[in-house]
PDB file of C-alpha atoms in Angstrom:
ATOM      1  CA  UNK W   1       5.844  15.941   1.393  1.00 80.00           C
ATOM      2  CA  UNK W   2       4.846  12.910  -1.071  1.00 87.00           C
ATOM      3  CA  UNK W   3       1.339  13.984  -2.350  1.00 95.00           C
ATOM      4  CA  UNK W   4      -1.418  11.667  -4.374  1.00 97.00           C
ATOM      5  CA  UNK W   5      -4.469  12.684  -5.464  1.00 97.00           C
ATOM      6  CA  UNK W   6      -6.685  10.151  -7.355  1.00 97.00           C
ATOM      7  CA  UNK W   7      -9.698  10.602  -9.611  1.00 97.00           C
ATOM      8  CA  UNK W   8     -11.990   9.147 -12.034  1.00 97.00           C
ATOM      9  CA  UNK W   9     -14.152   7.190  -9.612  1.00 97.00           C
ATOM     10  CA  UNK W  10     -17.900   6.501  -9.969  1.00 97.00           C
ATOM     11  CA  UNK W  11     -20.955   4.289 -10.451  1.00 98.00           C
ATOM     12  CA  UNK W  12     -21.151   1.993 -13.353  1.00 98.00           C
ATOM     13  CA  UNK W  13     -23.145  -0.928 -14.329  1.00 98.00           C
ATOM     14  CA  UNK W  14     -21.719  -4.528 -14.511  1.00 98.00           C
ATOM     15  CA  UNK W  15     -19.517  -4.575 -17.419  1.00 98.00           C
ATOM     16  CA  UNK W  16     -18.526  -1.134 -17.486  1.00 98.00           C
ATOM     17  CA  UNK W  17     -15.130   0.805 -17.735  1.00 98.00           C
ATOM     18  CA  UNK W  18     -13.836   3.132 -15.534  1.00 98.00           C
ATOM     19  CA  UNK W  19     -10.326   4.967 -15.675  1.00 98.00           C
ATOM     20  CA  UNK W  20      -8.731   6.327 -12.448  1.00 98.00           C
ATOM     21  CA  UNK W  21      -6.046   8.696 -12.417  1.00 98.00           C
ATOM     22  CA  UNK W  22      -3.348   9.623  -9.549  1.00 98.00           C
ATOM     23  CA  UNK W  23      -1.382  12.973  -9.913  1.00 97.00           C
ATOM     24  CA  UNK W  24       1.573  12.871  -8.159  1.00 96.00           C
ATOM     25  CA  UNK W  25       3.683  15.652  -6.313  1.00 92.00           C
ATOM     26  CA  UNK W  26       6.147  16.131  -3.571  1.00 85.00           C
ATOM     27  CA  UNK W  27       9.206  14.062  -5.181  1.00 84.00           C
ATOM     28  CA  UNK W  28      10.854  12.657  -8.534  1.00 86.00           C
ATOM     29  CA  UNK W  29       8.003  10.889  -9.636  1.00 90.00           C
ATOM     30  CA  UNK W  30       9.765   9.097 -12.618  1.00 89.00           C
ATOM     31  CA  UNK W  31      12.548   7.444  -9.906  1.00 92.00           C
ATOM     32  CA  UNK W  32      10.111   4.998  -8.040  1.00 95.00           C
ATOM     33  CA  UNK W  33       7.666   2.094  -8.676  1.00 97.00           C
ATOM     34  CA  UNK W  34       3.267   3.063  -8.824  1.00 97.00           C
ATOM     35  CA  UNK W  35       0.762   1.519  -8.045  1.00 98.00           C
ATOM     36  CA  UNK W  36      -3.582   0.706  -6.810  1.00 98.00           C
ATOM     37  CA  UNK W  37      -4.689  -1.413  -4.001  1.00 98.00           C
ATOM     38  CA  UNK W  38      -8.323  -1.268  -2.996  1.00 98.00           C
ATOM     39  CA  UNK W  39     -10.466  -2.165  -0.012  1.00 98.00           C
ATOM     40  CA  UNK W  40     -13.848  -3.070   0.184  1.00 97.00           C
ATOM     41  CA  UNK W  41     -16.289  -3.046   3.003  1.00 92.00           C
ATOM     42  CA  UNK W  42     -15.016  -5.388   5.297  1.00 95.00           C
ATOM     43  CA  UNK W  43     -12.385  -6.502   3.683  1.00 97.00           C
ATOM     44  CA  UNK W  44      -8.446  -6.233   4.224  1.00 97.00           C
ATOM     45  CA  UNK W  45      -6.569  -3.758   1.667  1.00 97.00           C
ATOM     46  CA  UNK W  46      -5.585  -5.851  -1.313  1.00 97.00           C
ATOM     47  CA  UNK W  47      -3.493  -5.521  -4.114  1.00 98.00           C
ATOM     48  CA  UNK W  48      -4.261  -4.325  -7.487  1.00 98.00           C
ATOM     49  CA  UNK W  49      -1.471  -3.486  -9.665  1.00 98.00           C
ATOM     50  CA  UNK W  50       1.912  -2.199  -9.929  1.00 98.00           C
ATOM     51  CA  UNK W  51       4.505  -0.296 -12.206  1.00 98.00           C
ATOM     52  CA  UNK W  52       7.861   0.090 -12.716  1.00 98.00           C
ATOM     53  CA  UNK W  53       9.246   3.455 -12.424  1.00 96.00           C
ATOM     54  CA  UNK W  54      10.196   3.090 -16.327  1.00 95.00           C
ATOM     55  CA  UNK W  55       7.080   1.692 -16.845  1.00 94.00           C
ATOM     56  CA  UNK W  56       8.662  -1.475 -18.584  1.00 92.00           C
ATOM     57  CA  UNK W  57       7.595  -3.862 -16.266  1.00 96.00           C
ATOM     58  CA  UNK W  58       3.871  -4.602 -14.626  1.00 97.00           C
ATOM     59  CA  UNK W  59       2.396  -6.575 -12.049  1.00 97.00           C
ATOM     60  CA  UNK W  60      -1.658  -7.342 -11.493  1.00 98.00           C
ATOM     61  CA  UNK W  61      -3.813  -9.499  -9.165  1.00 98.00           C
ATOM     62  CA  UNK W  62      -4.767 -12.384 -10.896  1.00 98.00           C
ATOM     63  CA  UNK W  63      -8.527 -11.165  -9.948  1.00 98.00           C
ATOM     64  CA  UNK W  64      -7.969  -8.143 -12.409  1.00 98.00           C
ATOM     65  CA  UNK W  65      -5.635  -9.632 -14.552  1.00 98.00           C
ATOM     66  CA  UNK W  66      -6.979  -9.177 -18.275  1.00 98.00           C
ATOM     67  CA  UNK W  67      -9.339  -6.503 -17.379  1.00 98.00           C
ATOM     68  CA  UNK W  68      -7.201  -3.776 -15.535  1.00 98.00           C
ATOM     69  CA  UNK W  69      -4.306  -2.020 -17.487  1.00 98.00           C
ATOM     70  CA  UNK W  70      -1.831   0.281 -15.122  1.00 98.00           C
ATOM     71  CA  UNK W  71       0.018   3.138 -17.128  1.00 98.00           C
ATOM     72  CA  UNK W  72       2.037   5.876 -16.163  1.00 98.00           C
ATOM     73  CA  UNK W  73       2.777   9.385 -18.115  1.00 97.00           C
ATOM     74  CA  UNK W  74       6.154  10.814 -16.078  1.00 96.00           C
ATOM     75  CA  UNK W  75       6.093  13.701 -17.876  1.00 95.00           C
ATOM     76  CA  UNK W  76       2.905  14.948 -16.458  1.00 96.00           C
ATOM     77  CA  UNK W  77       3.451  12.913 -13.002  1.00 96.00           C
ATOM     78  CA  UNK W  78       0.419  10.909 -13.201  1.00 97.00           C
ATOM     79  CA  UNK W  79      -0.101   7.049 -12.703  1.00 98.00           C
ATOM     80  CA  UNK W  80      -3.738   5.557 -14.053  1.00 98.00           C
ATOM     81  CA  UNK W  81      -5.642   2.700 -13.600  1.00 98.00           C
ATOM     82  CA  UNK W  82      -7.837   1.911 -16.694  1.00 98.00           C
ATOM     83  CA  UNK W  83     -10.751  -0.735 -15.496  1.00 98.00           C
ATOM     84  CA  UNK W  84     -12.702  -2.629 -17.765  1.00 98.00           C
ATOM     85  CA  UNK W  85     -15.266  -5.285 -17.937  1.00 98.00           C
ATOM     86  CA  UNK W  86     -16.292  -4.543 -14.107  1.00 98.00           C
ATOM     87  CA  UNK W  87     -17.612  -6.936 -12.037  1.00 98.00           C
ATOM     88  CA  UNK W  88     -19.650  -5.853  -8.606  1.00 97.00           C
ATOM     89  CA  UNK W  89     -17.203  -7.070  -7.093  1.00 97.00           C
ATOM     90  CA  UNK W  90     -14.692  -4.719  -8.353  1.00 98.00           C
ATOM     91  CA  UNK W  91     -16.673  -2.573  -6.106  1.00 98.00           C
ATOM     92  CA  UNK W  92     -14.472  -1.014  -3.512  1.00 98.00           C
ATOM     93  CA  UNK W  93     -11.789   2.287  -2.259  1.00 98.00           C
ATOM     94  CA  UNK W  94      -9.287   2.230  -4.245  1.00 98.00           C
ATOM     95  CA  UNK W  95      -5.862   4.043  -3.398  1.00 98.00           C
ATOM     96  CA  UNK W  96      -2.844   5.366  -5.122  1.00 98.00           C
ATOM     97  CA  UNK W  97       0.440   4.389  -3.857  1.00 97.00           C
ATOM     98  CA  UNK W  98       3.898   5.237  -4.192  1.00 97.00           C
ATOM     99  CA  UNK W  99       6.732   3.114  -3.499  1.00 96.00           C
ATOM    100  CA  UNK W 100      10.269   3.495  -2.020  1.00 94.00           C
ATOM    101  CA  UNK W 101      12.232   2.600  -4.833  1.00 94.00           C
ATOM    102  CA  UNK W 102      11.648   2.218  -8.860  1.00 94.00           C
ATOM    103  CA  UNK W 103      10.939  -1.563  -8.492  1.00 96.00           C
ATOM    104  CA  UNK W 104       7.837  -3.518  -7.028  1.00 96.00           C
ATOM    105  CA  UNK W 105       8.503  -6.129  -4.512  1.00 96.00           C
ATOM    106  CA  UNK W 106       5.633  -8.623  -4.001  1.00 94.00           C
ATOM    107  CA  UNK W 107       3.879  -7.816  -1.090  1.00 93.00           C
ATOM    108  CA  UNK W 108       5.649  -4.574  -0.371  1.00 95.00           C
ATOM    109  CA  UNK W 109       3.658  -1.904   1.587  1.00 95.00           C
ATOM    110  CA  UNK W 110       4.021   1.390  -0.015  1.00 96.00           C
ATOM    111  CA  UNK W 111       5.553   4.611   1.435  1.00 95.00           C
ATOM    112  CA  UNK W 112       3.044   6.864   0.567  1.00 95.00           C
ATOM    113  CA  UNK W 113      -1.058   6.475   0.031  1.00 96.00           C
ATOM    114  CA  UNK W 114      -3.983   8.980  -1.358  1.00 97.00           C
ATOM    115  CA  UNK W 115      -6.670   9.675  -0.080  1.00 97.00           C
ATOM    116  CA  UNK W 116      -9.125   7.239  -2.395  1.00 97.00           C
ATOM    117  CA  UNK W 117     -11.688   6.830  -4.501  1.00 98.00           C
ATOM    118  CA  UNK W 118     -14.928   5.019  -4.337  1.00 98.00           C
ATOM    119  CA  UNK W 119     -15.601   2.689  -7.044  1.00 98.00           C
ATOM    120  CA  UNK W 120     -18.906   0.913  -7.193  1.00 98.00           C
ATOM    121  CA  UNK W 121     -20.193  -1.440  -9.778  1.00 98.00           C
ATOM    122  CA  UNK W 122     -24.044  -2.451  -9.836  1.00 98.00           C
ATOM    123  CA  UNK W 123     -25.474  -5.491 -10.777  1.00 94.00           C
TER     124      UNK W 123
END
């Protein structure tokens, strides 16, 4: 049983930072791909960002591109989301997600989810 717990969210002004953190149990975390999608109110579950299993290759939203940075420590099974320059419209649930194989594939819907964590940004 895949396990992902995710923390570091909050409330932070308008051009804040945030870092999120997933911690990751249940299977070979190092063998498959990482990544955050988030959902605000209202809105469909979108795509964030994404990481290789080696962590050589990346993949971002163009709506977070430049601010967001996706990193991953295998050794201590944890995947993390570091958010900068927020915007409120940043504001949102965002998830951890694991994905079948060590790759991202655009659009792919990942295997397993955690349980969130609100992020809101004030303006």
């Amino acid at each position: 049983q895949v396990q992902l717990v995710e923390s570091g969210g909050g409330l932070v002004q308008a051009g804040g930072s945030l870092r999120l953190s997933c911690a990751a149990s249940g299977r070979t975390f190092s063998g498959y791909a990482m990544g955050w999608l988030r959902q605000a109110p209202g809105k469909e579950r979108e795509f964030v960002a994404a990481i290789w299993s080696s962590g050589a290759s990346l993949r971002y939203a163009d709506s977070v591109k430049g601010r967001f940075t996706i990193s991953r420590d295998n050794a201590k099974n944890t995947v993390y989301l570091q958010m900068n320059s927020l915007k409120p419209e940043d504001t949102a649930v965002y998830y951890c997600a694991g994905y079948s194989a060590g790759y991202y594939k655009t659009g792919e819907i990942p295997t397993n989810w955690g349980q969130g964590t609100q992020v809101t940004v004030s303006s």
